[in-house]
Coordinates of C-alpha atoms in Angstrom, one line a residue:
Chain A
X1 CA 18.6 -50.7 58.0
X2 CA 15.9 -52.4 55.4
X3 CA 16.9 -54.4 52.7
X4 CA 16.8 -53.4 49.4
X5 CA 17.4 -56.0 46.4
X6 CA 19.0 -55.7 43.7
X7 CA 16.5 -57.3 41.5
X8 CA 14.1 -54.6 42.8
X9 CA 16.3 -52.2 41.1
X10 CA 17.0 -53.8 37.9
X11 CA 13.7 -54.3 37.8
X12 CA 12.7 -50.2 38.7
X13 CA 16.1 -49.2 36.6
X14 CA 14.5 -51.5 33.2
X15 CA 10.9 -49.6 33.6
X16 CA 12.2 -45.8 33.8
X17 CA 14.9 -46.7 30.7
X18 CA 11.1 -47.0 28.4
X19 CA 9.0 -44.7 30.7
X20 CA 12.5 -41.9 29.9
X21 CA 12.0 -42.3 26.0
X22 CA 8.1 -42.5 25.6
X23 CA 7.5 -40.0 28.2
X24 CA 8.0 -36.6 27.9
X25 CA 8.0 -34.4 31.6
X26 CA 4.5 -32.7 31.5
X27 CA 6.7 -29.4 32.3
X28 CA 8.6 -29.8 28.8
X29 CA 5.4 -29.9 26.7
X30 CA 3.5 -27.2 28.2
X31 CA 6.3 -24.4 28.1
X32 CA 7.0 -25.8 24.1
X33 CA 3.1 -25.1 23.5
X34 CA 3.3 -21.6 25.4
X35 CA 6.5 -21.2 23.2
X36 CA 4.4 -21.8 19.9
X37 CA 2.3 -19.4 21.3
X38 CA 5.1 -16.9 20.9
X39 CA 6.6 -17.7 18.2
X40 CA 6.1 -15.2 15.0
X41 CA 8.7 -17.8 12.3
X42 CA 5.8 -19.6 10.9
X43 CA 8.8 -22.9 9.9
X44 CA 9.0 -22.0 13.4
X45 CA 6.1 -22.6 14.0
X46 CA 5.1 -25.8 12.2
X47 CA 8.6 -27.5 13.7
X48 CA 7.0 -26.7 17.0
X49 CA 3.7 -28.8 16.3
X50 CA 5.5 -31.5 14.8
X51 CA 7.6 -31.6 18.2
X52 CA 4.4 -31.7 20.0
X53 CA 2.8 -34.0 18.1
X54 CA 5.6 -36.1 18.1
X55 CA 5.7 -36.3 21.6
X56 CA 1.8 -36.8 21.5
X57 CA 2.9 -40.1 19.4
X58 CA 5.4 -40.6 21.9
X59 CA 3.2 -41.0 24.5
X60 CA -0.3 -43.0 22.8
X61 CA 1.4 -45.9 20.5
X62 CA 4.9 -46.5 23.5
X63 CA 7.9 -45.3 20.9
X64 CA 10.5 -43.7 21.6
X65 CA 9.6 -40.2 20.9
X66 CA 13.8 -39.8 19.5
X67 CA 15.4 -42.7 17.9
X68 CA 19.1 -41.3 19.7
X69 CA 17.6 -42.4 23.0
X70 CA 20.7 -42.3 24.5
X71 CA 24.1 -43.1 26.8
X72 CA 21.6 -43.9 29.9
X73 CA 22.9 -41.0 33.2
X74 CA 21.5 -41.8 36.5
X75 CA 21.8 -39.6 39.3
X76 CA 21.5 -41.8 42.6
X77 CA 20.9 -41.0 46.2
X78 CA 20.9 -44.5 48.2
X79 CA 19.8 -43.6 52.2
X80 CA 22.6 -44.2 55.0
X81 CA 20.3 -47.3 56.3
X82 CA 19.8 -48.9 52.7
X83 CA 21.1 -52.3 53.1
X84 CA 21.6 -53.1 48.9
X85 CA 22.6 -56.5 49.3
X86 CA 24.8 -56.2 46.7
X87 CA 26.3 -54.2 43.5
X88 CA 24.5 -51.1 43.0
X89 CA 26.1 -50.4 39.8
X90 CA 26.0 -53.9 38.4
X91 CA 21.6 -53.7 39.5
X92 CA 20.8 -50.3 37.8
X93 CA 23.7 -51.9 34.4
X94 CA 21.5 -55.2 34.5
X95 CA 17.9 -52.8 34.1
X96 CA 19.7 -50.7 30.9
X97 CA 20.8 -53.8 29.0
X98 CA 16.8 -55.3 30.3
X99 CA 15.2 -52.1 29.2
X100 CA 17.0 -51.5 26.5
X101 CA 16.5 -54.8 24.9
X102 CA 13.3 -55.0 26.3
X103 CA 11.8 -51.5 24.6
X104 CA 13.1 -51.4 21.6
X105 CA 15.6 -48.7 22.5
X106 CA 18.1 -47.9 20.4
X107 CA 22.0 -49.1 21.7
X108 CA 24.4 -45.8 21.0
X109 CA 27.0 -47.2 23.2
X110 CA 30.2 -47.6 22.3
X111 CA 34.3 -48.4 22.5
X112 CA 35.7 -44.6 22.8
X113 CA 38.8 -45.7 20.5
X114 CA 37.4 -49.0 18.5
X115 CA 34.0 -47.6 18.0
X116 CA 32.5 -51.2 18.7
X117 CA 29.2 -50.9 19.8
X118 CA 28.7 -52.9 23.7
X119 CA 25.6 -53.7 21.3
X120 CA 23.9 -52.9 25.6
X121 CA 23.6 -49.8 26.1
X122 CA 26.3 -50.1 28.8
X123 CA 27.4 -49.4 30.5
X124 CA 25.9 -46.8 32.3
X125 CA 26.4 -43.3 33.9
X126 CA 26.3 -43.0 37.1
X127 CA 26.3 -40.4 39.7
X128 CA 25.7 -41.4 42.7
X129 CA 25.4 -40.3 46.8
X130 CA 24.9 -41.0 50.0
X131 CA 22.2 -39.3 51.7
X132 CA 20.2 -40.0 55.3
X133 CA 17.0 -42.2 55.5
X134 CA 16.5 -46.1 54.3
X135 CA 15.3 -45.0 50.6
X136 CA 17.2 -45.5 47.3
X137 CA 16.2 -42.6 45.3
X138 CA 16.9 -43.7 40.9
X139 CA 16.3 -40.3 39.1
X140 CA 17.4 -41.4 35.2
X141 CA 18.1 -38.7 33.1
X142 CA 19.4 -40.1 28.7
X143 CA 21.6 -37.8 27.2
X144 CA 21.3 -38.1 23.6
X145 CA 24.4 -36.9 22.3
X146 CA 23.5 -34.2 18.6
X147 CA 22.7 -32.0 22.2
X148 CA 25.4 -33.6 24.3
X149 CA 28.1 -33.2 21.3
X150 CA 27.1 -28.6 21.7
X151 CA 28.3 -28.9 25.6
X152 CA 30.9 -27.1 26.6
X153 CA 33.7 -26.0 29.9
X154 CA 35.6 -22.9 29.8
X155 CA 37.5 -23.1 33.6
X156 CA 37.8 -18.7 33.5
X157 CA 39.9 -16.3 35.3
X158 CA 37.9 -14.9 37.7
X159 CA 38.7 -11.3 36.5
X160 CA 36.2 -12.5 34.0
X161 CA 33.4 -12.3 36.5
X162 CA 29.3 -12.3 35.9
X163 CA 30.3 -11.4 31.9
X164 CA 33.1 -13.5 31.1
X165 CA 30.3 -16.5 32.2
X166 CA 27.3 -14.9 30.1
X167 CA 29.6 -14.3 27.1
X168 CA 30.9 -18.2 26.8
X169 CA 27.2 -19.7 27.7
X170 CA 25.9 -16.8 24.2
X171 CA 28.8 -18.0 22.3
X172 CA 28.1 -21.7 23.9
X173 CA 24.7 -21.7 22.7
X174 CA 25.6 -19.0 19.4
X175 CA 27.8 -22.0 18.2
X176 CA 26.1 -24.8 18.9
X177 CA 23.0 -22.8 16.0
X178 CA 20.8 -25.8 15.2
X179 CA 22.6 -28.3 16.1
X180 CA 21.2 -29.8 19.4
X181 CA 17.7 -29.6 18.3
X182 CA 16.5 -26.0 19.4
X183 CA 14.2 -25.5 21.8
X184 CA 16.5 -26.4 24.1
X185 CA 17.6 -26.0 28.3
X186 CA 20.5 -25.0 28.9
X187 CA 22.4 -26.4 31.9
X188 CA 24.8 -23.9 33.6
X189 CA 26.9 -25.0 35.8
X190 CA 29.9 -22.3 37.9
X191 CA 32.3 -23.1 40.2
X192 CA 33.4 -25.9 41.9
X193 CA 36.2 -28.1 39.2
X194 CA 36.0 -29.1 36.7
X195 CA 34.8 -31.6 36.9
X196 CA 31.9 -30.3 39.4
X197 CA 30.8 -27.8 36.8
X198 CA 30.1 -30.0 34.5
X199 CA 27.5 -32.8 37.1
X200 CA 26.2 -29.4 38.9
X201 CA 25.1 -28.0 34.7
X202 CA 23.9 -31.6 34.5
X203 CA 22.2 -31.7 37.6
X204 CA 20.3 -28.3 37.5
X205 CA 18.6 -29.5 34.2
X206 CA 16.5 -32.3 35.7
X207 CA 14.8 -29.1 37.6
X208 CA 11.3 -28.3 36.2
X209 CA 11.0 -25.8 32.9
X210 CA 8.9 -23.3 34.1
X211 CA 10.0 -23.6 37.5
X212 CA 11.5 -20.7 40.2
X213 CA 15.4 -21.4 40.2
X214 CA 14.7 -20.4 44.9
X215 CA 18.2 -18.1 44.9
X216 CA 16.4 -14.8 43.2
X217 CA 20.1 -13.7 41.8
X218 CA 20.4 -17.1 39.8
X219 CA 16.5 -16.5 39.5
X220 CA 16.4 -13.3 37.2
X221 CA 19.6 -14.1 36.1
X222 CA 18.7 -16.7 34.0
X223 CA 15.8 -15.3 32.5
X224 CA 18.6 -12.1 31.3
X225 CA 19.6 -14.8 30.1
X226 CA 16.5 -16.5 28.4
X227 CA 15.6 -13.4 27.0
X228 CA 19.9 -13.2 25.2
X229 CA 19.6 -16.7 24.3
X230 CA 15.7 -16.0 22.5
X231 CA 16.8 -12.7 21.0
X232 CA 20.2 -15.0 18.8
X233 CA 17.4 -15.7 16.7
X234 CA 18.4 -19.0 16.2
X235 CA 14.9 -20.0 16.2
X236 CA 13.3 -24.0 16.4
X237 CA 15.7 -26.6 14.4
X238 CA 18.3 -23.2 13.7
X239 CA 16.4 -21.6 10.5
X240 CA 15.2 -18.5 13.0
X241 CA 12.4 -17.5 14.9
X242 CA 11.5 -16.4 19.0
X243 CA 12.0 -20.1 20.3
X244 CA 15.4 -21.4 20.8
X245 CA 15.5 -22.2 24.3
X246 CA 12.3 -22.9 26.5
X247 CA 15.2 -22.0 30.2
X248 CA 18.2 -21.5 31.3
X249 CA 18.9 -23.5 34.8
X250 CA 22.4 -22.8 36.7
X251 CA 23.3 -24.7 39.8
X252 CA 26.9 -23.1 41.5
X253 CA 29.5 -24.1 44.0
X254 CA 32.2 -22.9 45.8
X255 CA 35.6 -23.0 43.7
X256 CA 38.9 -22.5 44.4
X257 CA 40.4 -18.1 44.6
X258 CA 42.4 -18.4 41.6
X259 CA 39.1 -21.0 39.9
X260 CA 36.0 -19.4 37.9
X261 CA 35.1 -23.4 35.9
X262 CA 31.9 -23.1 34.0
X263 CA 30.1 -25.8 32.1
X264 CA 27.6 -25.5 29.7
X265 CA 25.7 -28.7 29.0
X266 CA 23.1 -28.4 26.0
X267 CA 19.7 -30.6 26.6
X268 CA 17.2 -31.0 23.7
X269 CA 13.5 -30.2 23.7
X270 CA 13.5 -34.5 24.6
X271 CA 14.0 -33.6 27.8
X272 CA 13.8 -36.7 29.0
X273 CA 14.3 -37.4 33.2
X274 CA 12.3 -40.1 35.3
X275 CA 12.7 -40.8 39.1
X276 CA 11.6 -42.9 41.4
X277 CA 12.1 -44.2 44.8
X278 CA 12.8 -47.8 46.6
Chain B
X1 CA 3.4 -20.8 4.5
X2 CA 3.7 -22.2 0.3
X3 CA 3.2 -26.1 -0.5
X4 CA 6.0 -28.8 -0.4
X5 CA 7.5 -29.3 -3.4
X6 CA 7.1 -33.2 -4.2
X7 CA 10.2 -34.6 -4.7
X8 CA 11.1 -38.0 -6.0
X9 CA 14.6 -39.6 -6.1
X10 CA 17.2 -39.9 -8.0
X11 CA 16.9 -36.8 -8.8
X12 CA 18.5 -35.2 -11.6
X13 CA 20.5 -31.5 -12.5
X14 CA 17.3 -29.7 -12.7
X15 CA 15.3 -31.1 -10.1
X16 CA 17.8 -30.0 -7.4
X17 CA 17.8 -27.1 -9.0
X18 CA 14.9 -26.3 -8.2
X19 CA 14.7 -26.2 -5.2
X20 CA 15.8 -23.3 -2.8
X21 CA 16.5 -22.6 1.1
X22 CA 13.3 -22.6 3.3
X23 CA 10.9 -25.1 0.7
X24 CA 9.2 -27.4 2.6
X25 CA 9.5 -30.4 0.6
X26 CA 7.6 -34.4 0.3
X27 CA 9.5 -37.4 -0.7
X28 CA 8.5 -40.2 -2.0
X29 CA 10.5 -43.4 -3.1
X30 CA 14.0 -44.5 -2.3
X31 CA 16.3 -43.1 0.8
X32 CA 19.0 -44.9 1.5
X33 CA 20.6 -44.1 5.3
X34 CA 24.7 -43.9 6.8
X35 CA 25.5 -42.5 9.6
X36 CA 29.3 -42.0 11.2
X37 CA 30.0 -45.8 10.8
X38 CA 28.6 -46.0 7.5
X39 CA 30.6 -43.3 6.3
X40 CA 33.8 -43.4 7.2
X41 CA 33.3 -47.3 5.3
X42 CA 32.3 -46.0 2.5
X43 CA 35.3 -43.2 2.5
X44 CA 37.6 -46.6 3.1
X45 CA 35.9 -47.6 -0.2
X46 CA 36.5 -44.4 -2.2
X47 CA 40.0 -44.5 -1.1
X48 CA 40.5 -47.2 -2.5
X49 CA 38.8 -47.4 -5.5
X50 CA 36.4 -49.8 -5.2
X51 CA 32.5 -50.3 -5.4
X52 CA 30.3 -49.2 -3.2
X53 CA 27.5 -51.3 -1.3
X54 CA 25.2 -49.1 -3.0
X55 CA 25.4 -46.6 -6.2
X56 CA 24.8 -43.0 -4.7
X57 CA 24.2 -41.0 -8.8
X58 CA 21.3 -38.9 -7.8
X59 CA 20.0 -40.3 -4.7
X60 CA 19.3 -39.0 -1.3
X61 CA 21.2 -40.4 2.4
X62 CA 18.9 -39.3 5.8
X63 CA 21.6 -40.1 8.3
X64 CA 19.6 -41.5 10.8
X65 CA 19.8 -44.3 13.1
X66 CA 16.8 -45.5 14.4
X67 CA 15.8 -47.7 17.3
X68 CA 14.8 -51.5 16.6
X69 CA 10.9 -51.6 15.3
X70 CA 8.9 -53.2 17.4
X71 CA 7.4 -57.2 16.3
X72 CA 5.3 -56.1 12.7
X73 CA 6.8 -52.3 12.8
X74 CA 8.4 -51.6 9.7
X75 CA 11.4 -49.6 11.6
X76 CA 11.8 -47.8 15.5
X77 CA 12.0 -44.1 15.2
X78 CA 13.7 -42.6 12.9
X79 CA 14.5 -38.6 12.4
X80 CA 17.4 -37.2 11.6
X81 CA 21.1 -37.1 13.3
X82 CA 23.3 -34.2 13.2
X83 CA 24.4 -34.2 10.0
X84 CA 27.8 -32.1 10.8
X85 CA 29.7 -35.4 11.8
X86 CA 29.3 -36.5 8.4
X87 CA 31.3 -33.2 6.8
X88 CA 34.5 -34.5 6.4
X89 CA 32.9 -37.2 3.9
X90 CA 30.3 -35.1 2.0
X91 CA 32.0 -33.8 -0.9
X92 CA 33.5 -36.8 -1.9
X93 CA 30.3 -38.5 -2.1
X94 CA 28.8 -35.6 -3.8
X95 CA 31.5 -35.9 -6.4
X96 CA 30.1 -39.3 -7.0
X97 CA 27.4 -38.0 -8.0
X98 CA 24.9 -38.0 -5.1
X99 CA 22.7 -34.5 -4.7
X100 CA 21.6 -34.5 -1.3
X101 CA 21.1 -35.3 1.9
X102 CA 19.2 -35.2 5.5
X103 CA 19.5 -34.0 8.1
X104 CA 19.5 -31.9 11.2
X105 CA 21.6 -28.7 12.4
X106 CA 24.7 -26.3 10.2
X107 CA 26.9 -27.9 6.5
X108 CA 30.3 -27.1 6.8
X109 CA 31.2 -24.0 4.0
X110 CA 33.5 -26.9 2.5
X111 CA 30.1 -29.2 1.8
X112 CA 27.8 -26.0 1.3
X113 CA 30.9 -25.3 -1.3
X114 CA 30.8 -28.6 -2.6
X115 CA 27.4 -28.6 -3.0
X116 CA 26.9 -26.0 -5.3
X117 CA 29.9 -27.6 -7.6
X118 CA 28.0 -30.6 -8.2
X119 CA 24.4 -29.6 -7.7
X120 CA 23.0 -30.6 -4.6
X121 CA 20.9 -30.1 -1.4
X122 CA 20.8 -30.5 1.8
X123 CA 17.8 -31.0 3.3
X124 CA 16.5 -31.4 7.2
X125 CA 14.0 -33.2 8.9
X126 CA 12.9 -32.1 12.3
X127 CA 15.0 -33.4 14.8
X128 CA 13.7 -35.3 17.4
X129 CA 10.5 -35.3 15.9
X130 CA 11.5 -39.4 15.5
X131 CA 8.0 -41.3 16.3
X132 CA 6.2 -38.9 13.8
X133 CA 8.9 -39.3 10.5
X134 CA 9.1 -43.3 11.2
X135 CA 5.1 -42.7 9.6
X136 CA 6.8 -42.1 6.6
X137 CA 8.5 -44.8 6.1
X138 CA 6.7 -47.9 4.5
X139 CA 9.9 -50.6 3.7
X140 CA 13.0 -51.2 5.4
X141 CA 15.9 -53.5 4.6
X142 CA 19.7 -54.1 5.6
X143 CA 22.1 -53.3 2.5
X144 CA 25.7 -53.3 3.8
X145 CA 27.6 -53.4 7.1
X146 CA 24.2 -55.2 9.1
X147 CA 27.0 -55.9 11.7
X148 CA 27.5 -52.0 12.4
X149 CA 23.2 -52.3 13.8
X150 CA 21.6 -48.7 14.4
X151 CA 23.9 -47.8 12.0
X152 CA 23.7 -49.7 8.9
X153 CA 22.8 -48.3 5.5
X154 CA 19.5 -49.0 5.1
X155 CA 17.4 -48.4 1.9
X156 CA 14.5 -47.2 2.9
X157 CA 10.3 -47.4 0.6
X158 CA 9.3 -43.6 2.2
X159 CA 6.2 -41.3 1.4
X160 CA 5.6 -37.9 2.0
X161 CA 8.2 -38.0 3.9
X162 CA 8.9 -33.7 5.4
X163 CA 11.4 -32.1 5.1
X164 CA 13.0 -28.5 4.2
X165 CA 15.7 -27.5 1.8
X166 CA 18.4 -25.9 4.6
X167 CA 20.8 -25.1 1.2
X168 CA 20.3 -24.7 -2.3
X169 CA 22.9 -25.4 -5.0
X170 CA 22.8 -21.5 -5.5
X171 CA 24.4 -20.7 -2.1
X172 CA 21.3 -20.2 0.2
X173 CA 21.3 -21.3 3.7
X174 CA 18.0 -21.2 5.8
X175 CA 20.3 -20.9 9.2
X176 CA 22.0 -17.8 8.1
X177 CA 18.5 -16.6 6.5
X178 CA 16.4 -17.5 9.4
X179 CA 18.8 -16.0 11.9
X180 CA 19.4 -13.1 9.9
X181 CA 15.4 -12.5 9.6
X182 CA 14.9 -13.5 13.9
X183 CA 17.6 -12.2 16.0
X184 CA 17.5 -8.8 18.1
X185 CA 19.4 -6.6 19.6
X186 CA 20.2 -6.5 23.1

């Protein structure tokens, strides 16, 4: 067994929180520039220029690219030969507490009914998986509510099939319009059950923008949906244009013979995720 | 592209009448911030017939919950939040003379109608351009509800704050116009 201290996890999580808020991934930055070149709407071009410039300022000045520094979502892979000397969840939450305070990030977590702010952005949402090895891999994906609020889940009938899935995705993006800060990335989870489809949709947002889906059929479906979404004309910020989505990502899992769950998790252009291996 | 129109609140009916959906504006002067929790409190005061913490007449409300300022900063990152969440509260504020709101995303049919009736406009700032927008904010002070943290009502002094007219007093809607222009079949 390899010993891993909770204090190291806390320290690393603190760093991840701050870096994720200020450093846009190079994949998204590249995709934004590429789409800027293809955008037809003059206003759309100007908006994309502002988004690109904003990301550069954020990086240079260590400033959060978006004021909504999100609810902190973690995907953690714990090697079965890693021995953590305490509570993993507590260590992560302490890292969030420190990161959001010391990084001057916004505390956006509140009680669902009283709406009282917890004031330290905890609790984080933590998905943990046991894997082979003796390492701990921590991925943070802070998620703002503008795009999260536009996400939808449907329990389709198997008879609705592929067409039903496509219609649901397109309608979800159409209804979202300018609210989730397009250009967006569309994460789609197909199959599993109610909660599994949602987690798949969120996980698939972690994939690099511009990367191909290893499954040939899913890759073709992603391209088809991306074309259809960009033909909606929603455009940057919803004011019309070619650039509605930068990418569509799909993940699937087997499901019940009576079910066809589909989850659409919409991600804004501030697609933040960072990972670290201890 | 046309040149931006410079505006300074408080706005009159005549000022609002000059703005058309699709126009770019640069705002210099005072903006008040309020989002979900502050709107709820403002609404409760209105229902009770009590005085609001600031006079909304002619003013613009910016829907924003900024990040905390670092030492030496006026404000942290400060981009717009989704306006639709404030739709339930907006018509009453427009009735009291509020001349405009600034956020992102589309507004409900009720709000669009109320804007036409009360000669008010809805402007958008670029969502997610929070570090860039913050540079136009020169002063920020809390006016009310400090306990709400990022949701407190702040009085901002801005210079050349960039925004786009989404809904004008004539019922035009940039979101609808834009999608109509750029959508394709297939």
